[in-house]
C-alpha cells in the first residue's frame, strides 16, 4: 500500500465523519465536541500518525538488534562478507 492510498483512506474516513455530522445536524442532534473543526483536527492527526507508524515499522524491520532471529541473520551476513 502506498502513501497516496493511505491518504485516500484517511480522506474517505474524514468524509464519512463529515457525512455523519451533517446527518446528525439534520436530525437536530448536536455535540459540542463533534464539529467540522474537530473532524479536521482528527484527520490532520491521522495524516501525521500514519507516516510516523510506517517509518517506525520500517526501522523495526531493518534493524538487526531487535530480535534473536535478526541478530542471527546479521551474524550470517557478516560471515559471508555481505555486511
PDB file of C-alpha atoms in Angstrom:
ATOM      1  CA  UNK A   1       0.000   0.000   0.000  1.00  0.00           C
ATOM      2  CA  UNK A   2       1.382   3.367  -0.993  1.00  0.00           C
ATOM      3  CA  UNK A   3       1.321   6.626   0.925  1.00  0.00           C
ATOM      4  CA  UNK A   4      -1.131   8.025  -1.598  1.00  0.00           C
ATOM      5  CA  UNK A   5      -3.570   5.169  -0.931  1.00  0.00           C
ATOM      6  CA  UNK A   6      -3.283   5.714   2.825  1.00  0.00           C
ATOM      7  CA  UNK A   7      -4.064   9.397   2.346  1.00  0.00           C
ATOM      8  CA  UNK A   8      -7.086   8.416   0.291  1.00  0.00           C
ATOM      9  CA  UNK A   9      -8.318   6.127   3.070  1.00  0.00           C
ATOM     10  CA  UNK A  10      -7.860   8.878   5.662  1.00  0.00           C
ATOM     11  CA  UNK A  11      -9.736  11.313   3.408  1.00  0.00           C
ATOM     12  CA  UNK A  12     -12.504   8.731   2.974  1.00  0.00           C
ATOM     13  CA  UNK A  13     -12.755   8.353   6.751  1.00  0.00           C
ATOM     14  CA  UNK A  14     -12.897  12.140   7.153  1.00  0.00           C
ATOM     15  CA  UNK A  15     -15.632  12.335   4.544  1.00  0.00           C
ATOM     16  CA  UNK A  16     -17.631   9.685   6.365  1.00  0.00           C
ATOM     17  CA  UNK A  17     -17.275  11.584   9.642  1.00  0.00           C
ATOM     18  CA  UNK A  18     -18.450  14.761   7.912  1.00  0.00           C
ATOM     19  CA  UNK A  19     -21.449  12.908   6.477  1.00  0.00           C
ATOM     20  CA  UNK A  20     -22.343  11.609   9.945  1.00  0.00           C
ATOM     21  CA  UNK A  21     -22.036  15.141  11.329  1.00  0.00           C
ATOM     22  CA  UNK A  22     -24.367  16.538   8.676  1.00  0.00           C
ATOM     23  CA  UNK A  23     -26.843  13.695   9.193  1.00  0.00           C
ATOM     24  CA  UNK A  24     -26.934  14.283  12.940  1.00  0.00           C
ATOM     25  CA  UNK A  25     -27.347  18.025  12.428  1.00  0.00           C
ATOM     26  CA  UNK A  26     -30.365  17.445  10.169  1.00  0.00           C
ATOM     27  CA  UNK A  27     -31.931  15.399  12.956  1.00  0.00           C
ATOM     28  CA  UNK A  28     -31.286  18.231  15.396  1.00  0.00           C
ATOM     29  CA  UNK A  29     -28.649  16.319  17.332  1.00  0.00           C
ATOM     30  CA  UNK A  30     -25.564  18.355  18.112  1.00  0.00           C
ATOM     31  CA  UNK A  31     -22.463  17.633  20.102  1.00  0.00           C
ATOM     32  CA  UNK A  32     -20.233  20.490  21.166  1.00  0.00           C
ATOM     33  CA  UNK A  33     -17.090  18.434  20.551  1.00  0.00           C
ATOM     34  CA  UNK A  34     -18.150  16.964  17.170  1.00  0.00           C
ATOM     35  CA  UNK A  35     -17.714  19.808  14.717  1.00  0.00           C
ATOM     36  CA  UNK A  36     -16.065  20.384  11.354  1.00  0.00           C
ATOM     37  CA  UNK A  37     -13.029  21.764  13.194  1.00  0.00           C
ATOM     38  CA  UNK A  38     -12.719  18.664  15.378  1.00  0.00           C
ATOM     39  CA  UNK A  39     -13.032  16.425  12.315  1.00  0.00           C
ATOM     40  CA  UNK A  40     -10.322  18.423  10.513  1.00  0.00           C
ATOM     41  CA  UNK A  41      -8.057  18.199  13.564  1.00  0.00           C
ATOM     42  CA  UNK A  42      -8.605  14.440  13.761  1.00  0.00           C
ATOM     43  CA  UNK A  43      -7.845  13.998  10.057  1.00  0.00           C
ATOM     44  CA  UNK A  44      -4.660  16.062  10.402  1.00  0.00           C
ATOM     45  CA  UNK A  45      -3.616  13.918  13.362  1.00  0.00           C
ATOM     46  CA  UNK A  46      -4.213  10.762  11.306  1.00  0.00           C
ATOM     47  CA  UNK A  47      -2.268  12.174   8.369  1.00  0.00           C
ATOM     48  CA  UNK A  48       0.667  12.796  10.703  1.00  0.00           C
ATOM     49  CA  UNK A  49       0.361   9.485  12.557  1.00  0.00           C
ATOM     50  CA  UNK A  50       0.189   7.119   9.582  1.00  0.00           C
ATOM     51  CA  UNK A  51       3.600   8.074   8.110  1.00  0.00           C
ATOM     52  CA  UNK A  52       5.103   8.019  11.609  1.00  0.00           C
ATOM     53  CA  UNK A  53       3.898   4.448  12.140  1.00  0.00           C
ATOM     54  CA  UNK A  54       5.206   3.396   8.729  1.00  0.00           C
ATOM     55  CA  UNK A  55       8.635   4.859   9.497  1.00  0.00           C
ATOM     56  CA  UNK A  56       8.761   3.165  12.914  1.00  0.00           C
ATOM     57  CA  UNK A  57       7.774  -0.150  11.299  1.00  0.00           C
ATOM     58  CA  UNK A  58      10.466   0.261   8.653  1.00  0.00           C
ATOM     59  CA  UNK A  59      13.095   0.967  11.281  1.00  0.00           C
ATOM     60  CA  UNK A  60      11.915  -2.023  13.330  1.00  0.00           C
ATOM     61  CA  UNK A  61      12.094  -4.385  10.340  1.00  0.00           C
ATOM     62  CA  UNK A  62      15.504  -3.145   9.153  1.00  0.00           C
ATOM     63  CA  UNK A  63      17.322  -3.213  12.475  1.00  0.00           C
ATOM     64  CA  UNK A  64      19.413  -6.210  13.417  1.00  0.00           C
ATOM     65  CA  UNK A  65      19.296  -5.680  17.187  1.00  0.00           C
ATOM     66  CA  UNK A  66      15.599  -6.194  17.896  1.00  0.00           C
ATOM     67  CA  UNK A  67      15.019  -9.955  17.798  1.00  0.00           C
ATOM     68  CA  UNK A  68      17.188 -13.023  18.170  1.00  0.00           C
ATOM     69  CA  UNK A  69      16.421 -14.061  14.593  1.00  0.00           C
ATOM     70  CA  UNK A  70      17.656 -10.712  13.265  1.00  0.00           C
ATOM     71  CA  UNK A  71      20.839 -10.990  15.339  1.00  0.00           C
ATOM     72  CA  UNK A  72      21.493 -14.418  13.830  1.00  0.00           C
ATOM     73  CA  UNK A  73      20.814 -13.039  10.366  1.00  0.00           C
ATOM     74  CA  UNK A  74      23.333 -10.239  10.953  1.00  0.00           C
ATOM     75  CA  UNK A  75      25.952 -12.744  12.091  1.00  0.00           C
ATOM     76  CA  UNK A  76      25.351 -14.821   8.947  1.00  0.00           C
ATOM     77  CA  UNK A  77      25.711 -11.727   6.749  1.00  0.00           C
ATOM     78  CA  UNK A  78      28.985 -10.851   8.462  1.00  0.00           C
ATOM     79  CA  UNK A  79      30.280 -14.416   7.990  1.00  0.00           C
ATOM     80  CA  UNK A  80      29.502 -14.287   4.272  1.00  0.00           C
ATOM     81  CA  UNK A  81      31.099 -10.866   3.918  1.00  0.00           C
ATOM     82  CA  UNK A  82      27.857  -9.203   2.861  1.00  0.00           C
ATOM     83  CA  UNK A  83      27.903  -6.715   5.686  1.00  0.00           C
TER      84      UNK A  83
END
